[in-house]
XYZ file of C-alpha atoms in Angstrom:
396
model
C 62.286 -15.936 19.092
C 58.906 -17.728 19.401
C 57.150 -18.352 16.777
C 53.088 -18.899 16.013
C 50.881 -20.876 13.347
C 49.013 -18.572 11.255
C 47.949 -21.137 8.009
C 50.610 -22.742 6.497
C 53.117 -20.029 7.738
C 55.228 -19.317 11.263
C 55.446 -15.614 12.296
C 57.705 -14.442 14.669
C 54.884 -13.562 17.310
C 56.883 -9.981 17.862
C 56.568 -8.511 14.787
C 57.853 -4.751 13.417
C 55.961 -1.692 13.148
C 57.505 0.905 10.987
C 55.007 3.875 11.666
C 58.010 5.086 14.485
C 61.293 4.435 12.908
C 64.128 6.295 14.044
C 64.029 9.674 12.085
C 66.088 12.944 11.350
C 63.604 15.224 13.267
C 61.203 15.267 16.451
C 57.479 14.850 15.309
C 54.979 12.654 14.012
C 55.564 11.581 10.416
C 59.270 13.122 10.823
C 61.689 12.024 7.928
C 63.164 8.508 8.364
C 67.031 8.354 9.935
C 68.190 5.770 7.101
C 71.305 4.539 8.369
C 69.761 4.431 12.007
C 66.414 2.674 10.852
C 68.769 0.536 8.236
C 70.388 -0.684 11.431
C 67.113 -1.311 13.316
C 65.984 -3.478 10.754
C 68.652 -5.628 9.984
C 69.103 -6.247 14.044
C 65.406 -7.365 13.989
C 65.712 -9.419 10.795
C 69.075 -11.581 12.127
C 67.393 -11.885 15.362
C 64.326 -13.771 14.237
C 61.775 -11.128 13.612
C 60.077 -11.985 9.870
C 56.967 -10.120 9.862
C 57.418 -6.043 9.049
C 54.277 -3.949 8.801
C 53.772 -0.665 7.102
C 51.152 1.593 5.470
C 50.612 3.994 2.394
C 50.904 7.262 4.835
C 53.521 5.992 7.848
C 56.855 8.595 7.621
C 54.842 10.865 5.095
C 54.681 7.761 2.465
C 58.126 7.190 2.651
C 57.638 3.620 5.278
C 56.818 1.573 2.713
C 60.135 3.175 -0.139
C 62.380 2.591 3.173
C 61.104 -1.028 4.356
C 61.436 -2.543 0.923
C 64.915 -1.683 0.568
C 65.935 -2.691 3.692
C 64.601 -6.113 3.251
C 65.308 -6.128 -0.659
C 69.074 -7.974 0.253
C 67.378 -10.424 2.260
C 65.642 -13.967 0.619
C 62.124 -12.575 -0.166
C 60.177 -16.044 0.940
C 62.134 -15.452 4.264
C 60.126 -12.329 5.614
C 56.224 -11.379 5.542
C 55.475 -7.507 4.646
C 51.871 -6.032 5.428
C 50.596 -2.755 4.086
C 47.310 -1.712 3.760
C 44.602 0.298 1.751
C 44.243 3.727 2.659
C 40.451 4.076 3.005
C 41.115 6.042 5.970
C 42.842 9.262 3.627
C 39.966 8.356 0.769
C 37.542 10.903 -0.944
C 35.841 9.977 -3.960
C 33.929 11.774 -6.466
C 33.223 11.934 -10.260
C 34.676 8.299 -10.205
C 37.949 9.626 -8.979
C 39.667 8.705 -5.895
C 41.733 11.238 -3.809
C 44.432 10.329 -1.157
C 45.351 12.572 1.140
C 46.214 13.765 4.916
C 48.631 13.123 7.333
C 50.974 15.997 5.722
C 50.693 13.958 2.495
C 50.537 15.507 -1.082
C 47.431 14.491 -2.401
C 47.321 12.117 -5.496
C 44.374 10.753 -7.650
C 44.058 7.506 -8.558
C 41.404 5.968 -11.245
C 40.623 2.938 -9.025
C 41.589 0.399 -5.644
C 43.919 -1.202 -8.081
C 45.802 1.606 -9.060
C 46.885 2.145 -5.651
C 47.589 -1.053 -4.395
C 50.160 -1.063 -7.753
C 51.266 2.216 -6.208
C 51.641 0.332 -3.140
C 53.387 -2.548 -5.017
C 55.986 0.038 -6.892
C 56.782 1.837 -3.375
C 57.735 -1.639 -1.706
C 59.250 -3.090 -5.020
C 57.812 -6.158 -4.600
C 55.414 -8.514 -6.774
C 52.811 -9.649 -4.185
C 52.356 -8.295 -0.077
C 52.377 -11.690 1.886
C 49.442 -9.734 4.198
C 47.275 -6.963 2.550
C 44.821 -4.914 4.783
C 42.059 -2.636 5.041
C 43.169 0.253 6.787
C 41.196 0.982 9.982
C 37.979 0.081 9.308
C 35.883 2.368 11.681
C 32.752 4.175 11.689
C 34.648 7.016 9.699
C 35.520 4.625 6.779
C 32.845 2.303 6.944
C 31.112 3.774 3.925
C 34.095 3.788 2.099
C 34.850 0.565 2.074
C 31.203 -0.842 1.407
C 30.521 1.369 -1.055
C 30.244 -0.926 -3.954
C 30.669 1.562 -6.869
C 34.517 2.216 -5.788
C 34.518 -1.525 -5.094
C 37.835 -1.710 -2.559
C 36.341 -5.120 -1.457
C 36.161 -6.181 -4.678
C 39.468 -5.189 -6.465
C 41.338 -6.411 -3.526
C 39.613 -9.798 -3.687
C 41.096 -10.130 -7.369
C 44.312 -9.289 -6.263
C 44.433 -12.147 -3.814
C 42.859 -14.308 -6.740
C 45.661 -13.635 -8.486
C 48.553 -13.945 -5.910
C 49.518 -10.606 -5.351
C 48.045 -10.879 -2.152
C 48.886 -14.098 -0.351
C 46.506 -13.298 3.318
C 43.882 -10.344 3.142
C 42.820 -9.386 6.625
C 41.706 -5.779 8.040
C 42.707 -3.255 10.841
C 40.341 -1.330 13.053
C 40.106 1.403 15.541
C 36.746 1.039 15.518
C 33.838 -0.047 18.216
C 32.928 -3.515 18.269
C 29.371 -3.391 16.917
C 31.075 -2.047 13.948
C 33.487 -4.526 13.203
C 30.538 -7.125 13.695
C 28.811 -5.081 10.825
C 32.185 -5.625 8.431
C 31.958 -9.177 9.295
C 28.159 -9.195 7.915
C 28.475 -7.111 4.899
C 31.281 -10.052 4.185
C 29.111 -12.456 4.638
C 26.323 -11.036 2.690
C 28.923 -11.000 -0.262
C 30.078 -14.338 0.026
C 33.520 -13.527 0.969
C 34.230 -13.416 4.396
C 36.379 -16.693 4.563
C 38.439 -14.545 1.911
C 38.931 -12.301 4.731
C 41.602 -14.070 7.358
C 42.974 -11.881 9.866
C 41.805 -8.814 11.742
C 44.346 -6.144 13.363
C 42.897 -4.214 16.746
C 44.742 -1.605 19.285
C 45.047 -4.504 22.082
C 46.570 -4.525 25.445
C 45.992 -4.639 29.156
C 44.619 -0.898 29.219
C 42.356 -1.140 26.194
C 41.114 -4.526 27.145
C 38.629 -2.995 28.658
C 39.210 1.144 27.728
C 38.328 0.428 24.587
C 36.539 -3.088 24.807
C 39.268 -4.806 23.031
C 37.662 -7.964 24.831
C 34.351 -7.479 22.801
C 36.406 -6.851 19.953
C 38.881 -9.720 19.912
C 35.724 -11.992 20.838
C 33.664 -10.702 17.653
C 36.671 -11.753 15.460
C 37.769 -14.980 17.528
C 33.718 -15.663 16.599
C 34.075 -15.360 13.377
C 37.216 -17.616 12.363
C 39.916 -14.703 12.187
C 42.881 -14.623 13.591
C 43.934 -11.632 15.338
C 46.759 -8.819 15.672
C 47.847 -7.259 18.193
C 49.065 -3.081 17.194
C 49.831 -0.733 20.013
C 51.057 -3.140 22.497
C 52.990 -0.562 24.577
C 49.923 2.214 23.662
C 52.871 4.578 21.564
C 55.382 3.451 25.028
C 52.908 5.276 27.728
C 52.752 1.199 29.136
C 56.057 1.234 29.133
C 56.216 4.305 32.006
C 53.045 4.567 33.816
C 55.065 6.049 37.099
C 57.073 4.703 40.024
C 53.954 3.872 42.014
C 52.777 1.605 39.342
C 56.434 0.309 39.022
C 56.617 -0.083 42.356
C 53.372 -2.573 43.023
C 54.673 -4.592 39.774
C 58.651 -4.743 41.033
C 57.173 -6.956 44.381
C 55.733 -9.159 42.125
C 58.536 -9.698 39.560
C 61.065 -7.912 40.418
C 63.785 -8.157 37.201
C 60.411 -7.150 35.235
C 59.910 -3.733 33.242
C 57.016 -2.248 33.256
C 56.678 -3.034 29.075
C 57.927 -7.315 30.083
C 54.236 -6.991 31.729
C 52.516 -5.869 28.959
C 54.288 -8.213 26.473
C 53.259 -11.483 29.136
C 49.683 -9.911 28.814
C 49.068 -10.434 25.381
C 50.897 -13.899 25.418
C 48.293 -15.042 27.644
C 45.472 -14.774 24.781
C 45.750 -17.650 22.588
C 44.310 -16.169 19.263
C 47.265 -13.918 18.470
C 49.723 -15.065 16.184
C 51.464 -11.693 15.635
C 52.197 -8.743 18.621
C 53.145 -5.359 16.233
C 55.146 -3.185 18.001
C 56.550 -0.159 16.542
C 59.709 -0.033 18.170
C 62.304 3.201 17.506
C 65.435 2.309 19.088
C 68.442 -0.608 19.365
C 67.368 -0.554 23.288
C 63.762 -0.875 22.879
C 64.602 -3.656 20.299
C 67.008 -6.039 21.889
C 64.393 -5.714 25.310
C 61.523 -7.008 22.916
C 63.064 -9.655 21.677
C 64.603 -10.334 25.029
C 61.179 -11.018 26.229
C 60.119 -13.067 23.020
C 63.009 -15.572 24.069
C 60.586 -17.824 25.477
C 56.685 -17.970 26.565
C 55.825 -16.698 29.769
C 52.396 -16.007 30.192
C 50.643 -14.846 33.113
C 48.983 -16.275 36.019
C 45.501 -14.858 36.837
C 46.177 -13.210 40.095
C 49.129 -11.026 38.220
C 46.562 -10.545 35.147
C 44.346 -9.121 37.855
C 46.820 -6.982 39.101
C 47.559 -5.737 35.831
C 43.306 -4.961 35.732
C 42.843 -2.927 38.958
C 46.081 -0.704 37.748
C 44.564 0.033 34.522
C 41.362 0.879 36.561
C 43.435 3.061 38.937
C 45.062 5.053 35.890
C 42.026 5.409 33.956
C 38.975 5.292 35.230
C 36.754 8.638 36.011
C 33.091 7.008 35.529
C 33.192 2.789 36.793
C 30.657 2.251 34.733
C 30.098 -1.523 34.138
C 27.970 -1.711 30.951
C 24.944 -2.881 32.641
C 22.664 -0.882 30.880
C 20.340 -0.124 33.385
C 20.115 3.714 32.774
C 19.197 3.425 29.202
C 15.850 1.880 29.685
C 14.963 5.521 31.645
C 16.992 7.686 28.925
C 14.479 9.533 26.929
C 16.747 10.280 24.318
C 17.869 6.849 23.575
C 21.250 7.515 24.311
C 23.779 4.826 24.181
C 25.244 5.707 27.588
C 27.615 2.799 28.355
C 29.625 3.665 25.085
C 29.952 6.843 25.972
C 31.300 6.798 29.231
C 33.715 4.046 27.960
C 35.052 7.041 25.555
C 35.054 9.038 28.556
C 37.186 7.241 30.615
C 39.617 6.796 27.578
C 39.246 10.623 27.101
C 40.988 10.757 30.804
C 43.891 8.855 29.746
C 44.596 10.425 26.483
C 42.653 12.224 23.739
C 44.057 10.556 20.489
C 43.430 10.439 17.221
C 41.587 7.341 17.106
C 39.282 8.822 20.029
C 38.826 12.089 18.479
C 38.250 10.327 14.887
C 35.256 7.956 17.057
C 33.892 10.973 18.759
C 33.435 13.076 15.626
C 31.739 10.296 13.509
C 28.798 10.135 16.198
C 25.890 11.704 14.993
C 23.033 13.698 15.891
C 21.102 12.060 18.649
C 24.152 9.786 19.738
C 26.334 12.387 21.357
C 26.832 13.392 24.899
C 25.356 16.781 24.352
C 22.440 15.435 23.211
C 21.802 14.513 27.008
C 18.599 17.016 28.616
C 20.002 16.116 32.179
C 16.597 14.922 32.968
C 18.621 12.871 35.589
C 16.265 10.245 35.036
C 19.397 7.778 34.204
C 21.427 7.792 37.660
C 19.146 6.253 40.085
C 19.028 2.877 38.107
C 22.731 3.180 37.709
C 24.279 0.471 40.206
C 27.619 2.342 40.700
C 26.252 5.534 41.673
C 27.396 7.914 38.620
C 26.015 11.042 37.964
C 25.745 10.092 34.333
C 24.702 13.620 33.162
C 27.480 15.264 34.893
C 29.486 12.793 32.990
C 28.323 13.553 29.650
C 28.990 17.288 30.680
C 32.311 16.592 31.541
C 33.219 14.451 28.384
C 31.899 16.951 26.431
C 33.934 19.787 27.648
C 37.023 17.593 27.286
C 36.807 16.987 24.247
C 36.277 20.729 23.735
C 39.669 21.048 25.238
């Protein structure tokens, strides 16, 4: 196993998702296999993996009861366990807070610090080694800045008092709005509290879902970052035989997911890769490929560009700009047909979640197909027969 620097601590650079443990039942959320995820665990454990990440809502709430006792027999300053606030399932009114979604029961809680005790309980452990903001997005942003609940704040006091030893964040979010966390920080004194950030980041999103201007923003700023859906939920593990074909004359002993993996080792601010792995076989290929550091050279990082291109792409738009200074609705046109183009790979969650927190005047059918936009566009797209089509597939 390799291991990276993060502070004063080494992380095994693969570390373990438990959001897709092996479980009793098909489905999202299904109930956890015990004895098979028991298994899983200890095989990643003895093998060199120390850093195990969960959440309040992963398996219906029952991730973080399941990780903690499968780590419990182990020395506790010998593995690193993450969780994170769930802003993302938070309502609050009449100075009560509400958790709920994902199939979970809802529960109330009085304040931040009631939960993260919650959290605490669940895990039965006295401190998380890494605490974080869960998916701080244009959905939650309001949450989490909103000073009367005070997330920031209570969680800050927490890590003042050693219960959390690294306080970092995760985002699905775009990049202008992870620049906007990083302000807010720094307008309360407290961003150097915050030390990590956790983004969706691999070859396809690199550029799908600007995962470049993302990992720059925090790089910026003096965070380190994680790496979460490495293998995009295993579609980069099986894009086809064509695609496996054009990477097999390169290296030919190579899976498809090896190429992802030596993607990400190429970026040097990335002292964790999370992946969320479900099976023995998926496991012992991991760490198989975290046996030693083998990064890429930049004609095969290339390669690896032009076939996320040829899987993805339906408007090759190159964020120029150009058609916005004729728009006159102001629309922000190059983030849109970035959504687009990750709308024709897969509608998920996080895309659906992005699409429904734009508002009025920011959306694609706000476009009047004045078709004043697509003669300054360099690449030739008929930007509002774009927007037409985005909207309709997301209608789908």
């Amino acid at each position: 196993m390799i291991y990276k620097q993060f502070k004063d601590l080494k992380l095994s650079w693969l570390g373990m998702g438990v959001m897709r443990l092996p479980a009793t039942e098909q489905g999202y959320g299904a109930p956890i296999d015990y004895k098979k995820a028991t298994e899983l665990i200890e095989y990643a454990y003895e093998h060199g993996v120390n850093y195990f990440d969960t959440s309040y809502f992963y398996h219906n709430g029952d991730s973080e009861v399941f990780i903690g006792k499968a780590l419990s027999k182990y020395p506790r300053d010998s593995w690193y366990l993450a969780s994170k606030m769930p802003g993302n399932m938070l309502k609050y009114a009449e100075g009560k807070l509400e958790v709920g979604g994902f199939n979970l029961d809802s529960k109330t809680y009085s304040s931040p610090t009631e939960i993260f005790e919650y959290q605490l309980e669940k895990c039965g452990v006295d401190y998380f080694d890494f605490y974080l903001l869960h998916n701080v997005s244009e959905t939650t942003y309001n949450i989490y800045t909103n000073e009367e609940i005070g997330i920031v704040d209570s969680l800050l006091k927490e890590k003042a008092k050693g219960r959390i030893r690294h306080l970092g964040f995760s985002s699905h979010g775009r990049h202008d709005t992870i620049a906007k966390f990083l302000e807010y920080l720094k307008a309360k004194n407290c961003k150097e509290e915050f030390e990590f950030a956790m983004i969706q980041l691999n070859y396809l999103d690199w550029i799908l879902q600007e995962a470049n201007k993302k990992y720059d923003v925090l790089t910026k700023n003096g965070l380190s970052v994680l790496s979460m859906e490495p293998m995009r939920g295993g579609k980069l593990a099986n894009l086809g035989t064509k695609v496996d074909d054009i990477l097999k004359a390169l290296r030919p002993n190579d899976s498809q997911a090896a190429w992802a993996f030596r993607y990400l080792q190429s970026l040097d601010n990335l002292p964790v890769i999370i992946s969320g792995m479900s099976t023995l076989e998926q496991l012992k290929e991991n760490l198989s490929i975290f046996e030693k550091y083998d990064p890429m050279t930049k004609d095969e990082t290339e390669t690896l560009l032009q076939i996320a291109e040829t899987v993805t792409e339906l408007a090759p738009c190159t964020a120029c700009q150009y058609c916005m200074e004729a728009c006159p609705k102001g629309l922000n046109i190059p983030m849109l047909l970035t959504m687009y183009n990750e709308a024709g790979f897969e509608i998920a969650w996080m895309l659906r979640s992005a699409f429904g927190a734009l508002k009025e005047g920011e959306r694609p059918s706000d476009c009047i197909s004045c078709g004043l936009c697509s003669p300054l566009c360099p690449q030739n797209i008929d930007i509002p027969e774009a927007l037409k089509n985005f909207e309709e597939l997301m209608k789908s």
